[in-house]
Amino acid sequence: MTFSLHGLAVSRGIAIGRAVLVASSRADVAHYFVDASKVEAEIQRVRVARNAVTEEITRLQRDLPADAPHELAALLDVHLMLLQDEQLISGVKGWISERHYNAEWALTTQYEQIARQFDEMQDEYLRERKADLEQVVERILRHMKGVGSPVQPKAHAGRKLQSQDLLLDDTMDVPLVLVAHDISPADMLQFKQSLFAGFATDVGGRTSHTAIVARSMDIPAVVGARSASQLIKQDDWVIIDGDAGVLIVDPSPIILAEYGFKQRQGELERERLNRLRHTPAVTLDGQKIELLANIEMPEDTVGAVHTGAVGVGLFRSEFLFMGRSGRLPDEEEQYLAYRQAIEGMQGLPVTIRTVDIGSDKPLDRHTKAQETHLNPALGLRAIRWSLADPPMFLTQLRAILRAAAHGQVNLLVPMLAHASEIRQTVSLIDHARAQLDNKGQAYGPVKLGAMIEIPAAALMLKMFLRHFDFLSIGTNDLIQYTLAIDRADESVAHLYDPCHPAVLRLVADTIAECDVQGKPVSVCGEMAGDVSMTRLLLGLGLRCFSMHPSQILAVKQQVLRADTGKLKAWAQQVIHSDEPALLL
Ligand code: PEP
Ligand code: MG
């Protein structure tokens, strides 16, 4: 039966496909696709782990003291029975051989399926066996951990999966959409190389990092759809309307036809925009506008160049640090990654932001900041995290400085608020240069920039401009911290308002002060890629926008139609209104 669910529209377009559910209760296992050639080996990993658990339980049973309660022996019997359960074994095999899920993903997916059946059982005793199944699955997962399960399999790095890698049966050409309670930014990176046509999650806000990565992949996505992962079942047909923020489950043929039509319209619009790729971004009154790309990985520069970005305005370096079980990239690995990005941009400037770990970007999916900190967004995040570990920060700074010998590099520092933080950062950069001098290693010049993303920074612009060559306004966090709205919390998403007068005035003041002092300023938060904001930002004097490459052409279209001279007075009126959104 058709039903619809509402969430937040975070990445435009329409996706129609069958649901792939990522087991929400075990979001901490790795999810990736294995090559066709590795399917047997993956099935073998589960088999080996299952045999090991069987042996373990048999041994436990054998060694039970004579006076052990009878229930304990019976329970171990149940566990042994579950380990031989045909539905579990064949289901897991099916997910691996037909869908090419990695072993852990296959196991947790099959667990979720069987667990649902347990939930529906009338018999209380049988219903309670779900907990036993869970324990058995946990044991197998624990055993598999030691059997070499790379978080990100090398085989897939840098290439897209082919459809034959994914599906071998008659569903071969059916697009797949991913449905999950939540997807960690690290998992999103893995999915970046897969064939998913769309994403839907129960939680998350418009500028949560999961939403940002979905947008950077230019794949339709809806987040904050509450109980989507419970109501949608594996293999259900789902329409993801990334423009309206709606999920339609099990659509009727008429609805399918309507959305098929919308999807084609969207594709036509994209083709039209594609013609602007080589058109310079100049307004009607001759103002040159820089449209730069936000990237997460060096490979993203390919898309950035392709879409006509004139540089990288924000390389979120933290994505090099995430999902590695705490093993941070060393200087050489970072240097090579930054150099790859610089070379990928073919002489265009690259702004590398120092690591912004913390809050909704934990180092690992296992270490959710929320579990250890009361207010992770206000905690040890970004530059605070870097300054708390000078050797780690110096490693990154040396890598960036060395990479700067290969092209134009700007070094951008996130989340600064205090003069003391600025002083410490600048002195660590000097120290990193001195270390390179001592080792006789070559490095290049960098322009130094600060993110303006905490209201305190936006209120201290003169002080910031004494230390920095340029500023970049991180509107995602500036909105979060100005309005006290957690950007990742869907329950307050309606209050996360980029057009709040307080936010707009901080943005306007930053642009104006940089203009007075003749220093470059950009916006690199999601506001820069939001076409409904382009005219206002141009009217406020912004000449440099950095956004996910998928938005560049749509923003360019707005730029080509704008006359900044005419927008200036209107923009002032907007920011001084109590309800600017009504004037936009
Ligand atoms: C921002 O806060 O606007 C920004 C660009 O940084 P991030 O989204 O990575 O926090
Ligand atoms: Mg930020």
XYZ file of C-alpha atoms and ligand atoms in Angstrom:
595
model
C 0.000 0.000 0.000
C 1.332 3.420 -0.947
C 2.301 5.762 1.896
C 4.449 8.849 2.174
C 6.883 10.151 4.771
C 8.079 13.707 5.215
C 11.558 14.888 6.043
C 13.967 17.633 5.030
C 14.911 18.183 1.418
C 18.701 18.253 1.467
C 19.837 17.223 -1.979
C 17.781 17.963 -5.036
C 16.369 15.623 -7.645
C 14.184 12.551 -7.797
C 15.385 9.003 -7.195
C 13.243 5.938 -7.770
C 14.537 2.562 -6.663
C 14.399 -0.388 -4.338
C 15.257 0.174 -0.679
C 18.509 -1.108 0.762
C 18.267 -0.890 4.534
C 21.414 -0.371 6.532
C 20.820 -2.015 9.879
C 20.282 0.866 12.232
C 20.961 -0.962 15.445
C 24.441 -1.821 14.206
C 25.405 1.349 12.408
C 28.902 0.821 13.792
C 29.811 -1.963 11.378
C 31.456 -1.154 8.079
C 29.243 -1.074 4.998
C 30.764 -1.498 1.586
C 30.421 -3.542 -1.571
C 32.836 -6.326 -2.407
C 34.138 -7.142 -5.872
C 32.562 -10.105 -7.659
C 35.908 -11.898 -7.322
C 35.818 -11.493 -3.514
C 32.300 -12.863 -2.932
C 33.452 -16.392 -2.070
C 36.124 -15.079 0.292
C 33.544 -12.878 2.009
C 31.165 -15.816 2.493
C 34.109 -17.767 3.852
C 34.791 -15.013 6.424
C 31.302 -15.469 7.838
C 31.660 -19.261 7.734
C 34.965 -19.184 9.621
C 33.583 -16.788 12.235
C 30.410 -18.877 12.631
C 32.433 -22.064 13.086
C 34.611 -20.347 15.661
C 31.533 -19.231 17.617
C 30.060 -22.739 17.395
C 33.278 -24.183 18.800
C 33.346 -21.554 21.519
C 29.799 -22.339 22.650
C 30.330 -26.105 22.427
C 33.392 -25.702 24.613
C 31.438 -23.576 27.084
C 28.741 -26.221 27.213
C 31.255 -29.012 27.724
C 32.987 -27.159 30.538
C 29.795 -26.264 32.390
C 30.132 -27.263 36.031
C 27.878 -30.104 37.064
C 25.860 -27.815 39.340
C 25.266 -25.174 36.636
C 21.594 -24.275 36.275
C 19.778 -26.354 33.726
C 18.562 -23.115 31.992
C 22.112 -22.160 31.117
C 22.751 -25.363 29.197
C 19.379 -24.942 27.461
C 20.293 -21.394 26.490
C 23.560 -22.504 24.949
C 21.562 -25.122 23.032
C 19.371 -22.354 21.649
C 22.466 -20.398 20.579
C 23.881 -23.459 18.822
C 20.561 -23.961 17.079
C 20.455 -20.336 15.947
C 23.973 -20.672 14.556
C 22.716 -23.466 12.311
C 19.534 -21.604 11.388
C 18.936 -22.017 7.681
C 17.265 -18.604 7.313
C 20.274 -16.881 8.852
C 22.851 -18.800 6.834
C 21.189 -18.649 3.440
C 20.076 -15.044 3.971
C 23.605 -13.862 4.707
C 24.932 -15.787 1.710
C 22.246 -14.164 -0.437
C 23.134 -10.605 0.585
C 26.781 -11.265 -0.187
C 26.438 -13.150 -3.447
C 23.492 -11.242 -4.919
C 24.021 -7.754 -3.557
C 27.759 -7.938 -2.888
C 27.425 -6.593 0.667
C 30.487 -7.054 2.849
C 30.129 -9.825 5.444
C 29.270 -7.601 8.425
C 26.660 -5.678 6.473
C 25.100 -8.910 5.170
C 24.953 -10.376 8.661
C 23.369 -7.327 10.272
C 20.890 -6.943 7.411
C 19.765 -10.538 7.767
C 19.600 -10.124 11.534
C 17.260 -7.138 11.116
C 15.019 -9.163 8.820
C 14.716 -12.100 11.197
C 14.394 -9.775 14.204
C 11.334 -8.163 12.608
C 9.741 -11.591 12.263
C 10.456 -12.279 15.936
C 8.824 -8.960 16.857
C 5.633 -9.988 15.108
C 5.363 -13.331 16.924
C 2.452 -13.871 19.320
C 4.325 -16.325 21.507
C 6.254 -14.454 24.172
C 8.896 -17.181 24.511
C 9.651 -17.071 20.794
C 9.613 -13.255 20.778
C 12.301 -13.270 23.414
C 14.577 -15.395 21.246
C 15.388 -12.184 19.382
C 17.786 -11.290 22.187
C 19.536 -14.648 21.737
C 19.850 -14.089 18.024
C 21.309 -10.664 18.730
C 23.934 -12.179 21.031
C 24.856 -14.808 18.474
C 25.213 -12.162 15.759
C 27.332 -10.015 18.078
C 29.644 -12.965 18.694
C 30.053 -13.620 14.979
C 30.728 -9.924 14.368
C 33.348 -9.901 17.103
C 35.087 -12.871 15.530
C 35.014 -11.278 12.120
C 36.691 -8.165 13.423
C 39.955 -10.070 13.673
C 39.606 -11.615 10.216
C 40.830 -8.601 8.299
C 37.938 -6.399 7.364
C 39.330 -3.189 5.966
C 37.074 -0.227 6.584
C 37.546 0.901 3.041
C 38.496 -1.848 0.633
C 41.280 -0.795 -1.685
C 39.625 -2.572 -4.594
C 36.987 0.124 -4.797
C 39.073 3.189 -4.202
C 38.806 5.620 -7.049
C 36.354 3.714 -9.181
C 32.621 3.455 -9.452
C 31.017 0.088 -8.938
C 29.587 -1.393 -12.075
C 26.030 -2.664 -11.942
C 27.287 -6.202 -12.463
C 29.286 -5.805 -9.253
C 26.104 -5.182 -7.356
C 23.412 -7.455 -8.611
C 23.581 -10.732 -10.353
C 19.934 -11.672 -10.601
C 17.041 -10.301 -12.615
C 16.987 -7.119 -10.538
C 20.271 -6.242 -12.241
C 19.266 -2.867 -13.617
C 17.046 -1.717 -10.773
C 18.396 1.400 -9.051
C 18.936 1.121 -5.301
C 18.178 3.732 -2.674
C 19.766 3.645 0.754
C 17.546 3.913 3.824
C 19.090 4.137 7.302
C 18.472 5.538 10.738
C 21.610 7.594 10.306
C 24.682 7.430 8.113
C 28.006 8.523 9.514
C 30.049 10.913 7.357
C 32.697 8.162 7.108
C 30.130 5.693 5.740
C 28.863 8.322 3.324
C 32.367 8.511 1.907
C 32.322 4.783 1.251
C 28.919 5.020 -0.366
C 30.303 7.779 -2.566
C 31.825 5.077 -4.722
C 28.664 3.019 -4.950
C 25.715 3.111 -7.231
C 23.023 4.346 -4.864
C 20.513 6.537 -6.610
C 19.304 8.233 -3.437
C 19.555 8.438 0.366
C 16.986 8.669 3.149
C 17.638 8.833 6.880
C 15.536 9.114 10.028
C 17.683 11.817 11.597
C 19.814 14.776 10.558
C 19.378 18.414 9.628
C 19.841 20.385 6.420
C 23.479 21.169 7.121
C 24.398 17.996 8.977
C 27.569 16.608 7.463
C 25.716 13.593 6.117
C 23.456 15.939 4.130
C 26.464 17.905 2.914
C 28.172 14.781 1.583
C 24.938 13.673 -0.146
C 24.752 17.059 -1.839
C 28.379 16.870 -2.854
C 27.533 13.576 -4.582
C 24.605 15.291 -6.287
C 22.299 12.464 -5.297
C 18.703 13.103 -4.170
C 18.440 12.840 -0.390
C 15.893 13.340 2.365
C 17.010 13.407 6.014
C 15.057 13.724 9.249
C 12.298 11.422 7.959
C 11.786 10.161 11.549
C 10.870 6.451 11.376
C 11.617 5.827 7.701
C 14.067 3.028 8.469
C 11.416 1.217 10.474
C 8.485 1.717 8.140
C 10.323 0.987 4.901
C 11.231 -2.641 4.342
C 14.128 -4.173 2.474
C 13.439 -4.112 -1.278
C 10.355 -1.845 -1.052
C 10.013 0.508 -4.005
C 10.721 4.053 -2.827
C 10.593 7.457 -4.496
C 12.937 9.992 -2.902
C 11.840 13.506 -3.767
C 14.899 15.513 -2.798
C 13.240 18.790 -3.831
C 10.168 18.466 -1.622
C 11.666 16.339 1.180
C 9.178 13.515 0.653
C 9.540 9.736 0.506
C 6.834 7.761 -1.261
C 6.837 4.080 -0.449
C 5.307 1.412 -2.679
C 3.995 3.977 -5.201
C 1.079 3.204 -7.503
C 1.733 3.127 -11.294
C 0.176 6.601 -11.683
C 2.466 8.125 -9.041
C 5.449 6.325 -10.546
C 4.651 7.775 -13.967
C 4.305 11.286 -12.529
C 7.650 11.099 -10.753
C 9.284 9.491 -13.777
C 8.206 12.590 -15.698
C 9.577 14.936 -13.002
C 12.848 13.020 -13.028
C 13.231 13.508 -16.786
C 12.398 17.223 -16.447
C 15.185 17.524 -13.863
C 17.632 15.800 -16.195
C 16.738 18.203 -18.994
C 17.305 21.172 -16.675
C 20.734 19.778 -15.767
C 21.619 19.405 -19.418
C 20.659 23.041 -19.990
C 22.832 24.138 -17.058
C 25.732 22.071 -18.374
C 26.020 24.458 -21.284
C 27.198 27.122 -18.798
C 30.303 25.158 -17.823
C 32.697 27.304 -19.822
C 30.823 30.609 -19.444
C 32.702 33.073 -17.176
C 30.716 34.007 -14.063
C 30.206 37.729 -14.697
C 27.157 39.746 -13.673
C 25.151 41.945 -16.043
C 27.076 44.973 -14.728
C 30.441 43.337 -15.363
C 31.375 42.127 -11.856
C 33.571 39.018 -11.951
C 32.393 36.431 -9.449
C 34.580 33.577 -8.229
C 32.744 30.264 -7.946
C 34.866 27.784 -6.011
C 34.375 24.165 -4.988
C 34.022 22.551 -1.557
C 35.650 19.111 -1.545
C 36.096 16.260 0.910
C 38.706 14.130 -0.845
C 41.458 14.865 -3.398
C 39.551 12.862 -6.047
C 36.701 15.392 -5.822
C 38.860 17.861 -7.747
C 37.968 15.959 -10.944
C 34.306 16.963 -10.549
C 35.301 20.465 -9.467
C 37.349 21.111 -12.606
C 34.713 19.470 -14.780
C 31.998 21.807 -13.550
C 34.145 24.896 -14.090
C 35.167 25.777 -10.514
C 37.971 28.342 -10.497
C 39.594 26.769 -7.454
C 38.866 24.927 -4.232
C 37.479 27.262 -1.589
C 37.211 24.597 1.100
C 38.985 21.258 1.319
C 37.490 19.632 4.430
C 40.691 17.833 5.420
C 39.005 15.997 8.311
C 37.627 13.453 5.844
C 41.200 12.149 5.509
C 41.168 11.470 9.245
C 37.808 9.734 9.620
C 36.866 6.050 9.747
C 40.415 4.769 10.353
C 39.917 3.295 13.832
C 41.805 6.217 15.344
C 44.985 5.721 13.258
C 45.601 9.228 11.988
C 47.211 9.881 8.597
C 50.929 10.606 8.949
C 52.724 13.582 7.383
C 53.622 11.751 4.179
C 50.102 10.441 3.589
C 48.616 13.894 4.166
C 51.233 15.585 2.010
C 50.438 13.229 -0.871
C 46.690 13.815 -0.485
C 47.056 17.629 -0.446
C 49.472 17.477 -3.353
C 47.015 15.316 -5.306
C 44.297 17.937 -4.737
C 46.630 20.770 -5.775
C 47.722 18.966 -8.913
C 44.109 17.975 -9.599
C 43.183 21.670 -9.746
C 45.758 22.257 -12.486
C 47.216 25.526 -11.247
C 44.031 26.909 -9.664
C 44.170 27.858 -5.968
C 43.308 25.317 -3.267
C 42.154 26.309 0.209
C 42.958 23.554 2.680
C 41.140 23.806 5.978
C 42.919 22.317 8.970
C 41.142 19.378 10.522
C 37.609 19.983 11.829
C 36.953 16.819 13.811
C 34.314 16.595 16.527
C 30.589 17.181 16.958
C 28.791 15.387 14.117
C 32.102 14.462 12.480
C 33.577 11.913 14.903
C 36.924 10.343 14.031
C 35.235 6.983 14.083
C 31.744 5.709 13.790
C 32.512 3.915 17.075
C 33.359 7.086 18.975
C 30.211 9.137 18.795
C 31.062 12.446 20.435
C 27.532 12.538 21.814
C 28.331 9.547 23.981
C 31.233 11.194 25.747
C 30.410 14.901 25.722
C 27.345 16.744 26.884
C 27.383 19.344 24.107
C 29.679 18.072 21.366
C 29.044 21.073 19.086
C 30.312 23.308 21.884
C 33.129 20.994 22.860
C 36.578 19.952 21.719
C 36.039 20.488 18.011
C 38.061 21.810 15.066
C 40.920 24.173 16.064
C 40.302 23.379 19.740
C 40.994 19.710 18.998
C 44.098 20.634 16.991
C 45.508 22.935 19.665
C 44.933 20.234 22.270
C 47.369 17.978 20.405
C 50.260 20.096 19.043
C 52.286 17.164 17.576
C 49.226 16.063 15.557
C 48.570 19.651 14.429
C 52.217 20.243 13.519
C 52.143 17.083 11.402
C 49.218 18.472 9.434
C 50.754 21.935 9.119
C 54.052 20.528 7.803
C 52.161 18.411 5.261
C 50.183 21.441 4.023
C 53.266 23.686 3.850
C 55.179 21.036 1.890
C 52.267 20.563 -0.503
C 52.205 24.336 -1.019
C 55.462 23.997 -2.953
C 53.344 22.477 -5.762
C 50.779 25.232 -6.297
C 48.763 28.083 -4.846
C 47.629 27.109 -1.363
C 45.541 28.943 1.193
C 45.543 27.614 4.732
C 42.199 28.030 6.477
C 41.604 27.608 10.210
C 38.149 26.601 11.505
C 36.211 27.649 14.628
C 38.506 30.382 15.949
C 37.037 32.706 18.570
C 39.858 33.830 20.887
C 42.929 36.000 20.320
C 44.924 33.387 22.245
C 43.854 30.671 19.779
C 44.980 32.851 16.895
C 48.344 33.471 18.571
C 48.875 29.762 19.264
C 47.904 28.809 15.710
C 50.215 31.361 14.111
C 53.074 30.336 16.364
C 52.544 26.636 15.528
C 52.626 27.484 11.817
C 55.956 29.278 12.374
C 57.176 26.292 14.345
C 56.184 23.903 11.521
C 58.177 26.037 9.053
C 61.179 25.984 11.400
C 60.950 22.188 11.656
C 60.952 21.909 7.857
C 63.908 24.326 7.660
C 65.817 22.186 10.141
C 65.184 19.087 8.075
C 66.042 20.946 4.867
C 62.640 20.124 3.375
C 61.098 22.309 0.705
C 57.841 24.113 1.360
C 55.808 26.862 -0.261
C 54.154 30.124 0.773
C 50.556 30.044 2.019
C 47.958 32.748 2.540
C 46.458 32.422 5.999
C 42.698 32.574 6.484
C 40.184 32.222 9.307
C 36.695 30.810 9.223
C 34.101 33.158 10.609
C 31.647 30.671 12.033
C 31.258 31.661 15.652
C 29.376 34.925 16.370
C 32.258 36.012 18.632
C 34.541 35.989 15.587
C 32.055 37.977 13.492
C 31.993 40.592 16.246
C 35.816 40.837 16.364
C 36.546 41.322 12.673
C 39.193 44.036 13.084
C 41.211 41.806 15.353
C 40.888 38.873 12.939
C 41.904 40.972 9.960
C 45.087 42.062 11.740
C 46.256 38.437 11.684
C 44.731 36.957 8.536
C 45.065 37.479 4.777
C 41.481 36.422 4.069
C 38.260 35.303 5.766
C 35.779 32.612 4.882
C 32.288 32.667 6.375
C 31.100 29.261 7.540
C 27.403 29.951 7.566
C 26.462 26.402 8.601
C 28.021 26.859 11.996
C 27.419 30.603 12.151
C 23.669 29.890 11.972
C 23.973 27.048 14.487
C 25.835 29.137 17.045
C 23.962 32.416 16.492
C 20.541 30.828 16.849
C 21.517 28.056 19.309
C 20.125 25.409 16.966
C 21.897 22.073 16.622
C 22.415 21.829 12.866
C 22.090 18.036 12.976
C 18.888 17.879 15.017
C 15.789 17.445 12.879
C 13.473 18.292 15.772
C 14.585 21.944 15.673
C 15.301 22.088 11.945
C 12.356 24.467 11.389
C 14.181 27.065 13.522
C 17.465 26.730 11.637
C 16.938 29.840 9.573
C 19.679 31.175 7.255
C 17.527 34.311 6.810
C 17.320 35.230 10.470
C 18.223 38.971 10.588
C 20.944 38.326 13.187
C 22.668 35.824 10.900
C 22.377 38.050 7.827
C 23.747 41.053 9.681
C 26.812 39.103 10.853
C 27.378 37.934 7.272
C 26.871 41.474 5.904
C 29.236 43.014 8.486
C 31.969 40.505 7.664
C 31.720 41.184 3.923
C 31.659 44.957 4.495
C 34.668 44.995 6.849
C 36.763 42.910 4.447
C 35.751 45.265 1.657
C 36.889 48.305 3.686
C 40.232 46.638 4.445
C 40.681 45.293 0.914
C 40.915 41.662 2.069
C 39.279 38.744 0.241
C 36.223 37.137 1.811
C 34.145 34.161 0.733
C 31.141 32.248 1.986
C 31.831 28.505 2.125
C 28.795 27.298 4.067
C 25.745 25.818 2.351
C 24.324 29.328 1.903
C 26.836 29.860 -0.922
C 25.272 27.054 -2.963
C 21.666 28.011 -2.221
C 20.342 29.715 -5.342
C 17.664 31.521 -3.359
C 20.442 33.414 -1.523
C 22.690 34.284 -4.484
C 21.161 37.684 -5.280
C 21.187 38.762 -1.644
C 24.852 37.816 -1.172
C 25.775 39.617 -4.391
C 23.854 42.672 -3.194
C 25.804 42.583 0.071
C 29.025 42.745 -1.918
C 30.110 39.102 -1.888
C 32.271 38.243 -4.898
C 33.521 34.795 -3.900
C 31.271 31.764 -3.295
C 32.474 28.271 -2.388
C 30.063 25.347 -2.657
C 29.737 21.685 -3.566
C 30.505 21.409 -7.286
C 27.005 20.126 -8.070
C 25.595 23.593 -7.259
C 28.081 25.703 -9.202
C 26.194 25.868 -12.492
C 22.857 26.724 -10.894
C 24.514 29.556 -8.921
C 26.301 30.698 -12.067
C 22.944 30.992 -13.797
C 21.813 33.385 -11.028
C 25.049 35.368 -11.296
C 24.649 35.816 -15.059
C 21.166 37.261 -14.536
C 22.123 39.639 -11.683
C 22.934 43.347 -11.662
C 24.861 44.044 -8.453
C 24.313 47.810 -8.760
C 20.569 47.299 -8.591
C 20.765 44.656 -5.844
C 22.732 46.796 -3.379
C 19.945 48.956 -1.937
C 17.488 46.067 -1.923
C 19.981 43.883 -0.003
C 20.290 46.564 2.723
C 16.523 46.678 2.993
C 16.403 42.888 3.337
C 18.956 42.634 6.127
C 17.299 45.408 8.093
C 13.898 43.803 7.895
C 12.531 41.828 10.857
C 11.561 39.038 8.496
C 14.042 39.048 5.607
C 12.702 35.782 4.193
C 9.515 37.581 3.135
C 11.501 39.973 0.925
C 13.619 37.333 -0.808
C 30.402 25.931 7.910
O 30.291 25.777 9.123
O 29.660 26.680 7.242
C 31.438 25.200 7.163
C 31.665 25.435 5.900
O 32.116 24.216 7.825
P 31.502 22.761 8.116
O 30.179 22.658 7.408
O 32.474 21.757 7.634
O 31.356 22.765 9.598
Mg 31.874 24.792 10.191
